[in-house]
GROMACS .gro file of C-alpha atoms in nm:
model
  275
    1MET     CA    1  -2.044   0.338   5.513
    2THR     CA    2  -2.312   0.402   5.308
    3THR     CA    3  -2.459   0.071   5.172
    4ALA     CA    4  -2.773   0.206   4.970
    5ALA     CA    5  -2.714   0.190   4.610
    6SER     CA    6  -2.698   0.485   4.427
    7THR     CA    7  -2.655   0.570   4.051
    8THR     CA    8  -2.369   0.738   3.878
    9THR     CA    9  -2.405   0.981   3.595
   10ASP     CA   10  -2.090   0.824   3.398
   11ALA     CA   11  -2.193   0.624   3.138
   12TYR     CA   12  -1.969   0.299   3.166
   13LEU     CA   13  -1.899   0.070   2.857
   14PHE     CA   14  -1.866  -0.206   3.024
   15GLY     CA   15  -2.148  -0.208   3.248
   16ASP     CA   16  -2.445  -0.457   3.220
   17GLN     CA   17  -2.475  -0.628   2.877
   18PRO     CA   18  -2.680  -0.942   2.935
   19ASP     CA   19  -2.669  -1.043   2.554
   20LEU     CA   20  -2.275  -1.083   2.596
   21GLY     CA   21  -2.315  -1.363   2.853
   22ASP     CA   22  -1.995  -1.384   3.079
   23LEU     CA   23  -1.787  -1.195   2.848
   24GLU     CA   24  -1.733  -0.895   3.090
   25HIS     CA   25  -1.661  -1.121   3.372
   26ARG     CA   26  -1.399  -1.327   3.175
   27ARG     CA   27  -1.233  -0.987   3.094
   28LEU     CA   28  -1.221  -0.859   3.457
   29THR     CA   29  -1.089  -1.212   3.550
   30ALA     CA   30  -0.796  -1.143   3.273
   31LEU     CA   31  -0.728  -0.842   3.414
   32THR     CA   32  -0.687  -0.933   3.747
   33GLN     CA   33  -0.436  -1.217   3.626
   34LEU     CA   34  -0.258  -0.948   3.449
   35PHE     CA   35  -0.232  -0.673   3.710
   36ASP     CA   36  -0.299  -0.858   4.071
   37PRO     CA   37   0.090  -0.944   4.079
   38ALA     CA   38   0.190  -0.580   4.064
   39THR     CA   39  -0.094  -0.450   4.287
   40ARG     CA   40   0.008  -0.717   4.554
   41ARG     CA   41   0.371  -0.612   4.524
   42LEU     CA   42   0.321  -0.252   4.566
   43LEU     CA   43   0.074  -0.343   4.890
   44ARG     CA   44   0.350  -0.523   5.053
   45HIS     CA   45   0.570  -0.229   4.946
   46ILE     CA   46   0.340   0.031   5.141
   47GLY     CA   47   0.372  -0.217   5.442
   48VAL     CA   48   0.008  -0.391   5.452
   49THR     CA   49   0.042  -0.637   5.733
   50ARG     CA   50  -0.127  -0.813   6.014
   51GLY     CA   51  -0.395  -0.594   6.186
   52TRP     CA   52  -0.447  -0.337   5.886
   53ARG     CA   53  -0.801  -0.185   5.813
   54CYS     CA   54  -0.833  -0.190   5.449
   55LEU     CA   55  -1.073  -0.044   5.209
   56GLU     CA   56  -1.111  -0.169   4.849
   57VAL     CA   57  -1.299   0.074   4.596
   58ALA     CA   58  -1.439  -0.048   4.270
   59ALA     CA   59  -1.356  -0.410   4.405
   60GLY     CA   60  -1.436  -0.581   4.066
   61THR     CA   61  -1.405  -0.952   4.086
   62GLY     CA   62  -1.287  -0.897   4.464
   63SER     CA   63  -0.938  -1.081   4.387
   64VAL     CA   64  -0.741  -0.777   4.567
   65ALA     CA   65  -0.999  -0.774   4.866
   66ALA     CA   66  -0.931  -1.148   4.891
   67TRP     CA   67  -0.572  -1.107   4.910
   68LEU     CA   68  -0.572  -0.825   5.143
   69ALA     CA   69  -0.826  -1.059   5.380
   70ASP     CA   70  -0.497  -1.295   5.377
   71ARG     CA   71  -0.267  -1.074   5.418
   72VAL     CA   72  -0.413  -0.856   5.738
   73GLY     CA   73  -0.524  -1.173   5.922
   74PRO     CA   74  -0.805  -1.226   6.158
   75GLU     CA   75  -0.686  -0.945   6.328
   76GLY     CA   76  -0.754  -0.710   6.045
   77GLU     CA   77  -1.060  -0.580   5.884
   78VAL     CA   78  -1.136  -0.548   5.498
   79TYR     CA   79  -1.379  -0.385   5.316
   80ALA     CA   80  -1.479  -0.393   4.947
   81THR     CA   81  -1.733  -0.161   4.747
   82ASP     CA   82  -1.844  -0.125   4.410
   83VAL     CA   83  -2.144   0.008   4.222
   84ASP     CA   84  -2.204  -0.341   4.084
   85LEU     CA   85  -2.141  -0.658   4.298
   86SER     CA   86  -2.220  -0.908   4.028
   87HIS     CA   87  -1.886  -0.951   3.967
   88LEU     CA   88  -1.788  -1.052   4.265
   89GLY     CA   89  -1.628  -1.391   4.344
   90GLN     CA   90  -1.628  -1.592   4.663
   91LEU     CA   91  -1.502  -1.367   4.946
   92PRO     CA   92  -1.375  -1.459   5.241
   93PRO     CA   93  -1.622  -1.463   5.543
   94SER     CA   94  -1.392  -1.157   5.695
   95VAL     CA   95  -1.449  -0.932   5.408
   96ALA     CA   96  -1.722  -0.728   5.447
   97TYR     CA   97  -1.896  -0.586   5.114
   98ALA     CA   98  -2.151  -0.320   5.004
   99GLU     CA   99  -2.307  -0.154   4.688
  100HIS     CA  100  -2.145   0.221   4.702
  101ASP     CA  101  -2.090   0.504   4.488
  102ILE     CA  102  -1.740   0.674   4.579
  103VAL     CA  103  -1.889   1.008   4.422
  104THR     CA  104  -2.198   1.035   4.624
  105ASP     CA  105  -2.190   0.809   4.921
  106SER     CA  106  -2.009   0.859   5.244
  107LEU     CA  107  -1.727   0.698   5.400
  108PRO     CA  108  -1.602   0.686   5.753
  109ALA     CA  109  -1.358   0.950   5.806
  110ALA     CA  110  -0.982   0.877   5.932
  111THR     CA  111  -1.092   0.501   5.943
  112PHE     CA  112  -0.846   0.278   5.705
  113ASP     CA  113  -0.460   0.222   5.705
  114VAL     CA  114  -0.492   0.172   5.339
  115VAL     CA  115  -0.745   0.240   5.063
  116HIS     CA  116  -0.679   0.114   4.712
  117THR     CA  117  -0.862   0.116   4.363
  118ARG     CA  118  -0.768   0.019   4.032
  119LEU     CA  119  -0.885   0.141   3.679
  120LEU     CA  120  -1.168   0.364   3.865
  121LEU     CA  121  -1.093   0.752   3.869
  122GLU     CA  122  -1.033   0.760   3.508
  123HIS     CA  123  -1.386   0.673   3.412
  124LEU     CA  124  -1.554   0.942   3.652
  125SER     CA  125  -1.637   1.290   3.576
  126GLY     CA  126  -1.629   1.332   3.956
  127ARG     CA  127  -1.281   1.176   3.995
  128GLU     CA  128  -1.145   1.477   4.235
  129THR     CA  129  -1.440   1.407   4.455
  130ALA     CA  130  -1.394   1.055   4.475
  131LEU     CA  131  -1.026   1.067   4.557
  132ALA     CA  132  -1.070   1.351   4.827
  133ARG     CA  133  -1.309   1.104   4.987
  134MET     CA  134  -1.078   0.825   4.977
  135ALA     CA  135  -0.809   1.044   5.099
  136ALA     CA  136  -1.031   1.165   5.394
  137ALA     CA  137  -1.115   0.789   5.485
  138VAL     CA  138  -0.758   0.711   5.578
  139ARG     CA  139  -0.607   0.778   5.909
  140PRO     CA  140  -0.327   1.004   5.970
  141GLY     CA  141  -0.033   0.820   5.846
  142GLY     CA  142  -0.221   0.572   5.607
  143TYR     CA  143  -0.164   0.539   5.249
  144VAL     CA  144  -0.415   0.545   4.927
  145LEU     CA  145  -0.273   0.338   4.638
  146VAL     CA  146  -0.435   0.442   4.295
  147GLU     CA  147  -0.381   0.265   3.984
  148GLU     CA  148  -0.522   0.421   3.660
  149ALA     CA  149  -0.443   0.351   3.244
  150GLU     CA  150  -0.255   0.575   3.105
  151MET     CA  151  -0.340   0.583   2.700
  152SER     CA  152  -0.294   0.910   2.568
  153PRO     CA  153  -0.186   0.967   2.211
  154GLN     CA  154   0.179   0.967   2.333
  155ALA     CA  155   0.145   0.639   2.539
  156ILE     CA  156  -0.041   0.465   2.255
  157GLU     CA  157   0.242   0.540   2.011
  158LEU     CA  158   0.488   0.384   2.267
  159ILE     CA  159   0.262   0.072   2.327
  160ALA     CA  160   0.233   0.000   1.971
  161LYS     CA  161   0.623  -0.035   1.939
  162TYR     CA  162   0.572  -0.367   2.150
  163ALA     CA  163   0.357  -0.511   1.875
  164PRO     CA  164   0.503  -0.702   1.566
  165LEU     CA  165   0.610  -0.458   1.291
  166ALA     CA  166   0.305  -0.617   1.048
  167GLY     CA  167   0.048  -0.575   1.335
  168ARG     CA  168   0.122  -0.180   1.430
  169ASP     CA  169  -0.119   0.004   1.240
  170LEU     CA  170  -0.414  -0.229   1.331
  171GLY     CA  171  -0.307  -0.225   1.687
  172VAL     CA  172  -0.299   0.167   1.656
  173THR     CA  173  -0.637   0.191   1.492
  174THR     CA  174  -0.768  -0.053   1.789
  175LEU     CA  175  -0.619   0.160   2.067
  176ARG     CA  176  -0.735   0.478   1.932
  177ALA     CA  177  -1.072   0.334   1.883
  178MET     CA  178  -1.096   0.232   2.262
  179THR     CA  179  -0.984   0.533   2.393
  180ALA     CA  180  -1.226   0.757   2.162
  181LEU     CA  181  -1.524   0.538   2.276
  182LEU     CA  182  -1.406   0.598   2.635
  183ALA     CA  183  -1.366   0.955   2.582
  184ALA     CA  184  -1.709   0.976   2.456
  185ALA     CA  185  -1.832   0.801   2.747
  186GLY     CA  186  -1.662   1.065   2.991
  187ALA     CA  187  -1.344   0.881   3.050
  188ASP     CA  188  -0.992   1.080   3.075
  189MET     CA  189  -0.754   0.808   2.935
  190GLY     CA  190  -0.453   1.077   2.988
  191TYR     CA  191  -0.561   1.115   3.367
  192ALA     CA  192  -0.305   0.860   3.488
  193SER     CA  193  -0.029   1.099   3.427
  194THR     CA  194  -0.142   1.347   3.648
  195LEU     CA  195  -0.208   1.126   3.964
  196PRO     CA  196   0.116   1.276   4.137
  197GLU     CA  197  -0.041   1.614   4.134
  198ALA     CA  198  -0.405   1.467   4.178
  199VAL     CA  199  -0.263   1.342   4.530
  200ARG     CA  200  -0.126   1.633   4.635
  201ARG     CA  201  -0.452   1.846   4.550
  202ALA     CA  202  -0.657   1.561   4.747
  203GLY     CA  203  -0.435   1.656   5.074
  204LEU     CA  204  -0.217   1.378   5.055
  205GLU     CA  205   0.189   1.357   5.073
  206PHE     CA  206   0.332   1.190   4.750
  207VAL     CA  207   0.534   0.937   4.845
  208GLY     CA  208   0.599   0.707   4.527
  209GLY     CA  209   0.483   0.591   4.200
  210GLU     CA  210   0.577   0.362   3.878
  211VAL     CA  211   0.448   0.290   3.511
  212HIS     CA  212   0.444  -0.067   3.414
  213SER     CA  213   0.259  -0.321   3.227
  214PRO     CA  214   0.302  -0.703   3.142
  215ILE     CA  215   0.363  -0.812   2.771
  216VAL     CA  216   0.072  -1.022   2.650
  217GLY     CA  217   0.143  -1.327   2.429
  218GLY     CA  218  -0.095  -1.413   2.159
  219GLY     CA  219  -0.299  -1.733   2.200
  220GLU     CA  220  -0.314  -1.671   2.580
  221THR     CA  221  -0.697  -1.841   2.704
  222LEU     CA  222  -0.766  -1.494   2.903
  223ASP     CA  223  -0.650  -1.224   2.670
  224PHE     CA  224  -0.764  -0.904   2.824
  225GLY     CA  225  -0.690  -0.686   2.497
  226ARG     CA  226  -0.909  -0.939   2.297
  227LEU     CA  227  -1.202  -0.954   2.549
  228THR     CA  228  -1.195  -0.570   2.563
  229LEU     CA  229  -1.251  -0.536   2.202
  230MET     CA  230  -1.554  -0.799   2.202
  231VAL     CA  231  -1.681  -0.612   2.470
  232LEU     CA  232  -1.672  -0.295   2.276
  233ARG     CA  233  -1.720  -0.429   1.921
  234ARG     CA  234  -2.059  -0.249   1.851
  235HIS     CA  235  -1.984   0.062   1.987
  236ALA     CA  236  -1.642   0.073   1.769
  237VAL     CA  237  -1.842  -0.041   1.457
  238ALA     CA  238  -2.148   0.190   1.519
  239ALA     CA  239  -1.956   0.507   1.571
  240GLY     CA  240  -1.729   0.443   1.241
  241LEU     CA  241  -1.420   0.399   1.450
  242MET     CA  242  -1.351   0.036   1.324
  243SER     CA  243  -1.495  -0.192   1.058
  244ASP     CA  244  -1.616  -0.517   1.115
  245ALA     CA  245  -1.307  -0.662   0.915
  246GLU     CA  246  -1.050  -0.455   1.122
  247VAL     CA  247  -1.228  -0.607   1.458
  248ASP     CA  248  -1.219  -0.964   1.306
  249ALA     CA  249  -0.826  -0.914   1.177
  250PHE     CA  250  -0.745  -0.754   1.565
  251LEU     CA  251  -0.917  -1.051   1.713
  252ARG     CA  252  -0.759  -1.315   1.475
  253MET     CA  253  -0.383  -1.144   1.569
  254THR     CA  254  -0.449  -1.206   1.935
  255LEU     CA  255  -0.489  -1.569   1.895
  256ASP     CA  256  -0.149  -1.599   1.703
  257PRO     CA  257   0.119  -1.740   1.938
  258GLY     CA  258   0.390  -1.568   1.737
  259THR     CA  259   0.236  -1.230   1.844
  260GLN     CA  260   0.238  -1.014   2.139
  261TYR     CA  261   0.119  -0.662   2.259
  262VAL     CA  262   0.109  -0.423   2.581
  263PRO     CA  263  -0.260  -0.352   2.668
  264PHE     CA  264  -0.210  -0.028   2.844
  265LEU     CA  265   0.026   0.162   3.085
  266MET     CA  266  -0.068   0.092   3.429
  267THR     CA  267   0.040   0.422   3.652
  268SER     CA  268   0.043   0.320   4.016
  269VAL     CA  269   0.071   0.587   4.276
  270TRP     CA  270   0.084   0.560   4.648
  271ALA     CA  271   0.052   0.863   4.897
  272ARG     CA  272   0.007   0.930   5.260
  273ARG     CA  273  -0.213   1.129   5.467
  274PRO     CA  274  -0.026   1.392   5.656
  275ALA     CA  275   0.043   1.255   6.067
   0.00000   0.00000   0.00000
């Protein structure tokens, strides 16, 4: 596996912003708390067990890689990669990790029993290349599990229905601002719904999938939606997508224990490389 750093051409709005302190790390931690339970459930469903060789692409805080290491035991192997390793927590000694760009850097062919990635491909202009690379890295009979956020206009209208009636308009404004910023940076926030076709184009057999999301209560300490808007605030205001008053109103709403919202619809698809 190539370990040298490489630079992607995609603009990533959640990249290094030193003046925001640990805000991005807190946001990623909130993300793992919300979605790791479902990811672990799906990896168990696929059959991940002792002795498997696993690759975690875009490892983030490393929480899934750490769980995989415990799952596969000393007989197995876990590799974690990301273009930014600064958010990786304390990984077990058995987890090997490397700075790696899935679009431009190579992977060993037909090596892993499972490859997993979450909230990566939607941000990449080279998403088809990245998915094909992951598919080629799986051994015949092995699995690729891909999880991406669906925030198309239709999804936003559905998501907004889970918010209290009084906060729905503000919720829609906030979600539209976030998706507009991400789209301007090259993300495709409607890509998730195309995953069944995407894995087939990558030469994999579609096995299954699901759409899911937790409902987040207001006032939670690690509030993913609140932290995401805090990271994107300057961009949203500078682009004229939200005013400072609207941002403040949304942040106040997320602190209200009498409110709740759905952050986005996670689409998880698992596919198998033909034996």
